[in-house]
mmCIF file of C-alpha atoms and ligand atoms in Angstrom:
data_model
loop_
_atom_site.group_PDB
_atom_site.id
_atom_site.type_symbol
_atom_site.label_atom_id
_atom_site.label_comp_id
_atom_site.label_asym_id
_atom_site.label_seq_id
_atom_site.Cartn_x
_atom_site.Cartn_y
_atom_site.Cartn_z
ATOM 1 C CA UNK A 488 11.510 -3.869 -20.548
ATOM 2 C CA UNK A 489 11.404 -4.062 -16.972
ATOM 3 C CA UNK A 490 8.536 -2.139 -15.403
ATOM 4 C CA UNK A 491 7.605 -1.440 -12.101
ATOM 5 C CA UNK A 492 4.030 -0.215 -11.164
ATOM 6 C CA UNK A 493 3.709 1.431 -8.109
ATOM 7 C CA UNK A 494 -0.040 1.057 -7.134
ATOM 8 C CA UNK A 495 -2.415 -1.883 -6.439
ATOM 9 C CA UNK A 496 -6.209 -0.535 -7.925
ATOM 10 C CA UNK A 497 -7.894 -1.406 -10.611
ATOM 11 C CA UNK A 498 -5.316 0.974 -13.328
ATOM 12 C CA UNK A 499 -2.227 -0.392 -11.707
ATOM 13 C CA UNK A 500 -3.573 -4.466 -12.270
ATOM 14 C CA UNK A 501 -4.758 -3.557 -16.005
ATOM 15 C CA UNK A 502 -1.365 -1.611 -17.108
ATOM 16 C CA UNK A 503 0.941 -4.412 -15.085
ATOM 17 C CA UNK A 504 -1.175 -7.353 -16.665
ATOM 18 C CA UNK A 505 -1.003 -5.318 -20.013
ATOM 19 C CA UNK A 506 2.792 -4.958 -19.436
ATOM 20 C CA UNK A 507 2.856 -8.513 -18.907
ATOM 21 C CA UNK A 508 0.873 -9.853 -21.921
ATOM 22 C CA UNK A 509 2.896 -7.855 -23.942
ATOM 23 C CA UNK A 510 6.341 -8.965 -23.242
ATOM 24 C CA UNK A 511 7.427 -6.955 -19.935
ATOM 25 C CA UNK A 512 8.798 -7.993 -16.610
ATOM 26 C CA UNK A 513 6.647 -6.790 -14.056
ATOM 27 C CA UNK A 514 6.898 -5.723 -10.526
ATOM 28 C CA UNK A 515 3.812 -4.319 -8.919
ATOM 29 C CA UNK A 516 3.930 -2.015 -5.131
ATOM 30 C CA UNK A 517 1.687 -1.700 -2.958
ATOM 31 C CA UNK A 518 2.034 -1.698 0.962
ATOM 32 C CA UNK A 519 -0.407 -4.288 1.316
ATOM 33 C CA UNK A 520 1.101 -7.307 -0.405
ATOM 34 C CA UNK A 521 -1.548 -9.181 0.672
ATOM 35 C CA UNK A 522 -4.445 -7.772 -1.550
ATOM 36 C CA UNK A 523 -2.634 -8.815 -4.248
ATOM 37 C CA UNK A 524 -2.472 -12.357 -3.429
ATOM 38 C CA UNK A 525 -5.403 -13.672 -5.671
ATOM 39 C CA UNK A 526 -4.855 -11.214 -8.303
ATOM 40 C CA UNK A 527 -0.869 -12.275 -8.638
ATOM 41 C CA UNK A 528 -2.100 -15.686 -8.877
ATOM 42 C CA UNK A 529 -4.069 -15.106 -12.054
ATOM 43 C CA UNK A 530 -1.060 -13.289 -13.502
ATOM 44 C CA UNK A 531 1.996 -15.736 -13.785
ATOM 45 C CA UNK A 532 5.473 -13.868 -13.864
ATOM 46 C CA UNK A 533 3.933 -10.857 -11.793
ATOM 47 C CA UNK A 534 6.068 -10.558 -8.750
ATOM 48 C CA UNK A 535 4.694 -8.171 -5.730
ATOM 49 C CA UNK A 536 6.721 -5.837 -3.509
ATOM 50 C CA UNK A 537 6.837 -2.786 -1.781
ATOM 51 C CA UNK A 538 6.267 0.542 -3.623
ATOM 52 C CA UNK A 539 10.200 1.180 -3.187
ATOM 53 C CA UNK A 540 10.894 -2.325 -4.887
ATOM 54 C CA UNK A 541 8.663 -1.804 -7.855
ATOM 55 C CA UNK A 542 10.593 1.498 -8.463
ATOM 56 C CA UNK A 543 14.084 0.078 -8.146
ATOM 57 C CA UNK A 544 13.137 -2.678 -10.255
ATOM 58 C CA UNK A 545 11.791 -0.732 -13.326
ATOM 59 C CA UNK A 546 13.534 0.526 -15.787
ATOM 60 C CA UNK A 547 10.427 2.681 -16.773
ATOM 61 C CA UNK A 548 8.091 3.158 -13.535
ATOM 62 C CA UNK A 549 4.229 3.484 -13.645
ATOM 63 C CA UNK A 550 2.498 5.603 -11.003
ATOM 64 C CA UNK A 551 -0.641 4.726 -10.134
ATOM 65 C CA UNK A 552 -2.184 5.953 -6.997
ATOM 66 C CA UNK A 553 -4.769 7.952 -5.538
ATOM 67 C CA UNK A 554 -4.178 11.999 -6.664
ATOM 68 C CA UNK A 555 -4.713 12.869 -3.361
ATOM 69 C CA UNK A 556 -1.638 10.352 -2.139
ATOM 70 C CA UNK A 557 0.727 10.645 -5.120
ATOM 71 C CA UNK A 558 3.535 12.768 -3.537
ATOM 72 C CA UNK A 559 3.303 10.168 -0.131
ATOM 73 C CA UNK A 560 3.587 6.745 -2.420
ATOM 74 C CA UNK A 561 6.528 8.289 -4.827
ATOM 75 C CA UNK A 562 8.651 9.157 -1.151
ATOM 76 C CA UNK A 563 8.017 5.639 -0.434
ATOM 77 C CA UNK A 564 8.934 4.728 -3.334
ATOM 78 C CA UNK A 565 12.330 7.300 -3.024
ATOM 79 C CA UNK A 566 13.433 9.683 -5.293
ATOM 80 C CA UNK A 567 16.696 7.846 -5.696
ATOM 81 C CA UNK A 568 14.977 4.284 -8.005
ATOM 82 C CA UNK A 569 13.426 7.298 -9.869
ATOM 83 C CA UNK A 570 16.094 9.009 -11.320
ATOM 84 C CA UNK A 571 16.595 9.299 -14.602
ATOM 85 C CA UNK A 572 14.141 7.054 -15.812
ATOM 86 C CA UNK A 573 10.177 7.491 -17.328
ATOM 87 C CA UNK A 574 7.467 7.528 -15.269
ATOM 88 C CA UNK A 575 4.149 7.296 -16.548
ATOM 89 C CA UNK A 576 1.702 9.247 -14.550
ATOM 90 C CA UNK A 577 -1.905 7.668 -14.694
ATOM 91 C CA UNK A 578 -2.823 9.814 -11.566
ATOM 92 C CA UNK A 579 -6.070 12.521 -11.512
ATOM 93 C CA UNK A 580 -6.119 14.891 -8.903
ATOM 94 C CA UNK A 581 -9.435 14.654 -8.099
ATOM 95 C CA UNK A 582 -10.252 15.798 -4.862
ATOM 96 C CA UNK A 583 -12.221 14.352 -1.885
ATOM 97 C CA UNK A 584 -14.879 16.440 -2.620
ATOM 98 C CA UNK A 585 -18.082 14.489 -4.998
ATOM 99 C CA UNK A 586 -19.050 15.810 -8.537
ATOM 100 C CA UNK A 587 -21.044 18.382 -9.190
ATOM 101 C CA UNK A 588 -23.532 17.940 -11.448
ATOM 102 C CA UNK A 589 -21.285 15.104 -13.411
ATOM 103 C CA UNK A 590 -18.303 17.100 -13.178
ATOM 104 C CA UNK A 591 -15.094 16.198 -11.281
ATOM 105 C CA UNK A 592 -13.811 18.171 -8.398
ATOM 106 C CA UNK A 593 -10.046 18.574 -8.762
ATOM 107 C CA UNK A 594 -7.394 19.404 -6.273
ATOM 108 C CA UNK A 595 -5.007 21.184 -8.993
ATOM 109 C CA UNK A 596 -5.253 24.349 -10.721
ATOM 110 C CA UNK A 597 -5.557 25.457 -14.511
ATOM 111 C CA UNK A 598 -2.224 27.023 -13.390
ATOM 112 C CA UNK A 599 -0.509 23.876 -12.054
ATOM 113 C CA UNK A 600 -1.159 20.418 -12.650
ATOM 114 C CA UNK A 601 -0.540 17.545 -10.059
ATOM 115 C CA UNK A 602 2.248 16.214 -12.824
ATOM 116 C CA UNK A 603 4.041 19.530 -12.593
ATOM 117 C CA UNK A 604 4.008 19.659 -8.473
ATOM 118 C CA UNK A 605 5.259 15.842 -8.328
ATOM 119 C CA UNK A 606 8.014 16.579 -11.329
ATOM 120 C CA UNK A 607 8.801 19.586 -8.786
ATOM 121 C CA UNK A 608 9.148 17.173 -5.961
ATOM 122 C CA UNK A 609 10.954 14.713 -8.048
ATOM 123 C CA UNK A 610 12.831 16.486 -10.794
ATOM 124 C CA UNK A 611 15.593 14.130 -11.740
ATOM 125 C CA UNK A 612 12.534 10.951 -12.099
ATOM 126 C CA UNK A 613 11.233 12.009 -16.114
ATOM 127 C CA UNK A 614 7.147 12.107 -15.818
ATOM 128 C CA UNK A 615 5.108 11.465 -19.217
ATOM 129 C CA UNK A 616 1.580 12.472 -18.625
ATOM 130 C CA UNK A 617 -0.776 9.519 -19.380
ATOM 131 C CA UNK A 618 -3.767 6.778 -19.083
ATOM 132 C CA UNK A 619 -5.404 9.604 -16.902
ATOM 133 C CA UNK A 620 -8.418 10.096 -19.391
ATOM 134 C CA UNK A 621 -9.583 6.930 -20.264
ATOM 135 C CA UNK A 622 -10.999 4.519 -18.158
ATOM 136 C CA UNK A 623 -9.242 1.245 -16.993
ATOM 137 C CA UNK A 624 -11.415 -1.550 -18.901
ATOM 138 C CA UNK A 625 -9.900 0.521 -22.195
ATOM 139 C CA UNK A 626 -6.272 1.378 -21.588
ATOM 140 C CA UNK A 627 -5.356 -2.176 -23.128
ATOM 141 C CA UNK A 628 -5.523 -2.695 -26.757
ATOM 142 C CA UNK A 629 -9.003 -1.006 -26.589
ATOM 143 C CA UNK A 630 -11.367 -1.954 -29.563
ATOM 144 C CA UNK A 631 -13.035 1.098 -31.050
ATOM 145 C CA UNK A 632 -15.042 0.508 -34.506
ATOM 146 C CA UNK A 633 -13.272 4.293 -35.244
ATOM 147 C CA UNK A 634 -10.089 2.922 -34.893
ATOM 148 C CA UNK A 635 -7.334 3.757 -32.224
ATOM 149 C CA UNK A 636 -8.094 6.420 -30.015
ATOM 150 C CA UNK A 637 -5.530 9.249 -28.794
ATOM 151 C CA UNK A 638 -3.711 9.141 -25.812
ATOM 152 C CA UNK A 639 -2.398 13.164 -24.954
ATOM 153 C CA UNK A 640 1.032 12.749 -23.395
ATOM 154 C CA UNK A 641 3.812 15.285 -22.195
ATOM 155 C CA UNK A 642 6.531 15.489 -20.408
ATOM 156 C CA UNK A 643 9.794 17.069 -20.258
ATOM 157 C CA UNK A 644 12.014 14.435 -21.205
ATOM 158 C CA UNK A 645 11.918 13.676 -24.973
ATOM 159 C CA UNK A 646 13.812 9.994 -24.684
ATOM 160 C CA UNK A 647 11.085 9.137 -21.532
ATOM 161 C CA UNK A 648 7.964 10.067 -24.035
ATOM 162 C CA UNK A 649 9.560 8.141 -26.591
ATOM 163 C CA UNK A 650 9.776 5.187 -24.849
ATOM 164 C CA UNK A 651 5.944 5.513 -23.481
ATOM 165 C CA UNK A 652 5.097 5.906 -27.412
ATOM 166 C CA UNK A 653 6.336 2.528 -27.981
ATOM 167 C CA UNK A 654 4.749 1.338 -25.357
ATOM 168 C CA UNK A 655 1.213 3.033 -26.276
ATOM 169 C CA UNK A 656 1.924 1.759 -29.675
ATOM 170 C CA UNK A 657 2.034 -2.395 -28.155
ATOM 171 C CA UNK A 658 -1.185 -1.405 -25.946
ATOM 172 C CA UNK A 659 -2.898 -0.148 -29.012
ATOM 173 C CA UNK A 660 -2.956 3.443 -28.902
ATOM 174 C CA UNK A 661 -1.980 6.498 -31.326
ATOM 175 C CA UNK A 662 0.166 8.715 -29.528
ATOM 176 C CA UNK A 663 -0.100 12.993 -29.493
ATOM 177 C CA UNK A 664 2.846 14.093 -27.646
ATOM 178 C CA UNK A 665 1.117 17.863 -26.493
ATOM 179 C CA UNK A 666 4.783 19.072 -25.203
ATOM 180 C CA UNK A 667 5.763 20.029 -21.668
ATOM 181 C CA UNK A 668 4.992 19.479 -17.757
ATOM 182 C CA UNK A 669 2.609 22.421 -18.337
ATOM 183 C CA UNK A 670 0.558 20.617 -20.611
ATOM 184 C CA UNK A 671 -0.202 18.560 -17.852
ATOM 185 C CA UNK A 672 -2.351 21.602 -16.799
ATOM 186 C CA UNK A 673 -5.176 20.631 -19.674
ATOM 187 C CA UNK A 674 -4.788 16.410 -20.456
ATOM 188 C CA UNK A 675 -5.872 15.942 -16.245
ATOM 189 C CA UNK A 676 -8.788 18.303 -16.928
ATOM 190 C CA UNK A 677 -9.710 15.376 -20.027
ATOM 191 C CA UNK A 678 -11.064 13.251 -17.276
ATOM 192 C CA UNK A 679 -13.103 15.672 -15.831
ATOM 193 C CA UNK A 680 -14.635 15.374 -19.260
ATOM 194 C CA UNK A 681 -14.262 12.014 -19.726
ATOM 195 C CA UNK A 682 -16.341 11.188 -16.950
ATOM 196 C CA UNK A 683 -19.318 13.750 -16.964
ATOM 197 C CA UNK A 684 -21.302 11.271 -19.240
ATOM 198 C CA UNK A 685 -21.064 8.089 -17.118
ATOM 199 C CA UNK A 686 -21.956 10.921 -13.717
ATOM 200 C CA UNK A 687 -25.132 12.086 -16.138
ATOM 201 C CA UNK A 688 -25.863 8.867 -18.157
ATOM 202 C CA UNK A 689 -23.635 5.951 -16.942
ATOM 203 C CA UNK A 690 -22.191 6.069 -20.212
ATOM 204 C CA UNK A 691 -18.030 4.801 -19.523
ATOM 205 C CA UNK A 692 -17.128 3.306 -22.508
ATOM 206 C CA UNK A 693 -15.722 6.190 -25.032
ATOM 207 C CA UNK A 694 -12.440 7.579 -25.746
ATOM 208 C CA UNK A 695 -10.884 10.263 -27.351
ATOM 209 C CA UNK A 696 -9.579 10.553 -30.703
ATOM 210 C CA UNK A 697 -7.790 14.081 -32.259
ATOM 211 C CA UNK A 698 -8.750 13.864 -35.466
ATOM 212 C CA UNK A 699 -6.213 15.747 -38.130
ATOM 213 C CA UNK A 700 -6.511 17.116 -41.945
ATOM 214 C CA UNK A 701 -4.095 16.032 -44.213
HETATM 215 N N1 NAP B 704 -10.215 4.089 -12.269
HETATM 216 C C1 NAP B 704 -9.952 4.442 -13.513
HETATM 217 O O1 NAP B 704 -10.528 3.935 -14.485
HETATM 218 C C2 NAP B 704 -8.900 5.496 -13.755
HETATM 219 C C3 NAP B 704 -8.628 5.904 -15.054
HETATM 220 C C4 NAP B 704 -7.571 6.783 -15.285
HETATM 221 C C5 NAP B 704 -6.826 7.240 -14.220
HETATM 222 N N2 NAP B 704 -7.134 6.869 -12.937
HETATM 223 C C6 NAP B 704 -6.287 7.360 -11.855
HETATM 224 O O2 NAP B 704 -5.365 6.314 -11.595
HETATM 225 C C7 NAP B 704 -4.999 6.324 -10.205
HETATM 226 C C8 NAP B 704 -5.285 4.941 -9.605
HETATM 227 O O3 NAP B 704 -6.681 4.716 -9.614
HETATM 228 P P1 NAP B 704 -7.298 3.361 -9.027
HETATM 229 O O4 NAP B 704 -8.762 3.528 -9.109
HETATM 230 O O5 NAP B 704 -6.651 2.190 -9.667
HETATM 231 O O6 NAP B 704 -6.786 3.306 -7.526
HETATM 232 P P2 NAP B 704 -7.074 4.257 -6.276
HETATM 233 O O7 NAP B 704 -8.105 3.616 -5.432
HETATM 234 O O8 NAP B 704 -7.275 5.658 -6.703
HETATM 235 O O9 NAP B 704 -5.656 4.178 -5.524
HETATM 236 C C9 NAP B 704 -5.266 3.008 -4.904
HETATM 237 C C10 NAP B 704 -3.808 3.117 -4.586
HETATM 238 O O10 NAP B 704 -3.540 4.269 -3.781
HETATM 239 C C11 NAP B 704 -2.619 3.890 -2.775
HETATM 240 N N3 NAP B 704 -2.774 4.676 -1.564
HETATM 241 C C12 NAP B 704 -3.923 4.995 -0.919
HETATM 242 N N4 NAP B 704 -3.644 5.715 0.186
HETATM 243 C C13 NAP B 704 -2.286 5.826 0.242
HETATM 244 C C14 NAP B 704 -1.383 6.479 1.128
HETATM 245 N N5 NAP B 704 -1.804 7.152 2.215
HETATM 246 N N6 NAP B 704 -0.045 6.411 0.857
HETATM 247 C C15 NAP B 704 0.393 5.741 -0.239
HETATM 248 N N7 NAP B 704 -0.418 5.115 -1.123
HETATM 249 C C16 NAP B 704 -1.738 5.160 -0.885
HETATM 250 C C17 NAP B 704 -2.960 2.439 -2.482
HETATM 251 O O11 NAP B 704 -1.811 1.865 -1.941
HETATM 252 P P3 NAP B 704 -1.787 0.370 -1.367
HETATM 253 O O12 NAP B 704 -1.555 -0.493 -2.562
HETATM 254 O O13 NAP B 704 -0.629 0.360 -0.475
HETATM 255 O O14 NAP B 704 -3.100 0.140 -0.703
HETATM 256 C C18 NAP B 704 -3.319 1.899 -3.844
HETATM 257 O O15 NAP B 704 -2.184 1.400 -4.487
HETATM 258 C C19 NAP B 704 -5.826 7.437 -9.558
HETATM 259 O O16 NAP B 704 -5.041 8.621 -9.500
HETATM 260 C C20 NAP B 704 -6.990 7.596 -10.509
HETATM 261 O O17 NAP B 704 -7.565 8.872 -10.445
HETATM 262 C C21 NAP B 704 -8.162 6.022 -12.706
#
């Protein structure tokens, strides 16, 4: 497929080169081509634009920003190359505030989500929920002795969270498709818990896994 990932951090380079090693054209945005420069060179077929030319170009998008800036880089990006196709939301709202005690200081509420107040914003683009609660060195055909671990997704759009299962599938995930925008409201919270034991104990290397009977 052709994907374009709007965001030039350390998520946005792991999910474009995992796009890229598994098949998919890739256009990455950022405003800063430049940053990119050494990074595209290690990636071969990776072109670099503009936030706006990442998002026309995909056919599925892949948001990847700062919480705090999410709304500001998808009006760059303009609400017209979003419509009517996926886009995966790897964005936390964590606010500028630091941790307390290990925990995560969030921007959102338990009553709306930052997915919810972008698909607001934005309501013909289709967001799918995920990547937000694992860190980047493991959203990439991550190795776990347990097996695959869980990626929580929702989203409002059946189709759009069908074609991010297929994609978690290729990057080595099992999929739990947890419903609506709403549940937005508890996967961004998963970080919070995700990262309270590297905070405490420098531990980042888990993930989760929903574990079912029969
Ligand atoms: N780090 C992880 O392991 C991890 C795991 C899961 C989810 N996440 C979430 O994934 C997202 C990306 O995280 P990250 O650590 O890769 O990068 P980041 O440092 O949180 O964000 C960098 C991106 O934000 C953009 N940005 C900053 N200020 C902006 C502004 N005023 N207007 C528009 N864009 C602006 C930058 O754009 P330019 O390219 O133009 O500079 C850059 O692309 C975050 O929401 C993060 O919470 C992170």
């Amino acid at each position: 497929m052709k994907i374009g990932v709007i965001g030039s951090g350390d998520v946005a380079k792991v999910l474009a080169s995992g796009f890229l090693k598994h098949g998919h054209d890739v256009v990455i945005g950022t405003r800063d081509p430049a940053k990119l420069k050494d990074w595209a060179e290690r990636n071969p077929g990776v072109r670099v634009g503009s936030f706006s030319d990442a998002a026309q170009f995909g056919e599925v998008v892949a948001l990847a920003v700062k919480g705090l800036v999410a709304a500001e880089a998808l009006r760059a990006a303009r609400a017209s190359n979003l419509a009517g196709k996926p886009l995966i939301d790897a964005t936390k709202p964590i606010a500028e505030a630091p941790p307390q005690n290990g925990v995560l200081q969030y921007f959102s509420s338990l009553d709306e989500s930052l997915m919810e107040r972008l698909q607001r914003e934005f309501p013909n683009a289709h967001f799918v929920k995920a990547f937000n609660s694992v860190g980047n060195s493991r959203m990439v055909n991550p190795q776990f002795a347990a097996g695959k671990p869980t990626m929580f997704i929702c989203g409002n759009d059946n189709s759009a969270k069908k074609t991010v299962e297929r994609i978690l599938d290729q990057l080595g995930w099992e999929t739990a498709d947890m419903g609506k925008a709403e549940a937005a409201r508890a996967i961004e919270p998963l970080c919070m818990l995700w990262c309270i034991p590297g905070f405490l104990r420098n531990e980042w290397t888990h993930a989760f896994k929903l574990l079912k009977d029969g």
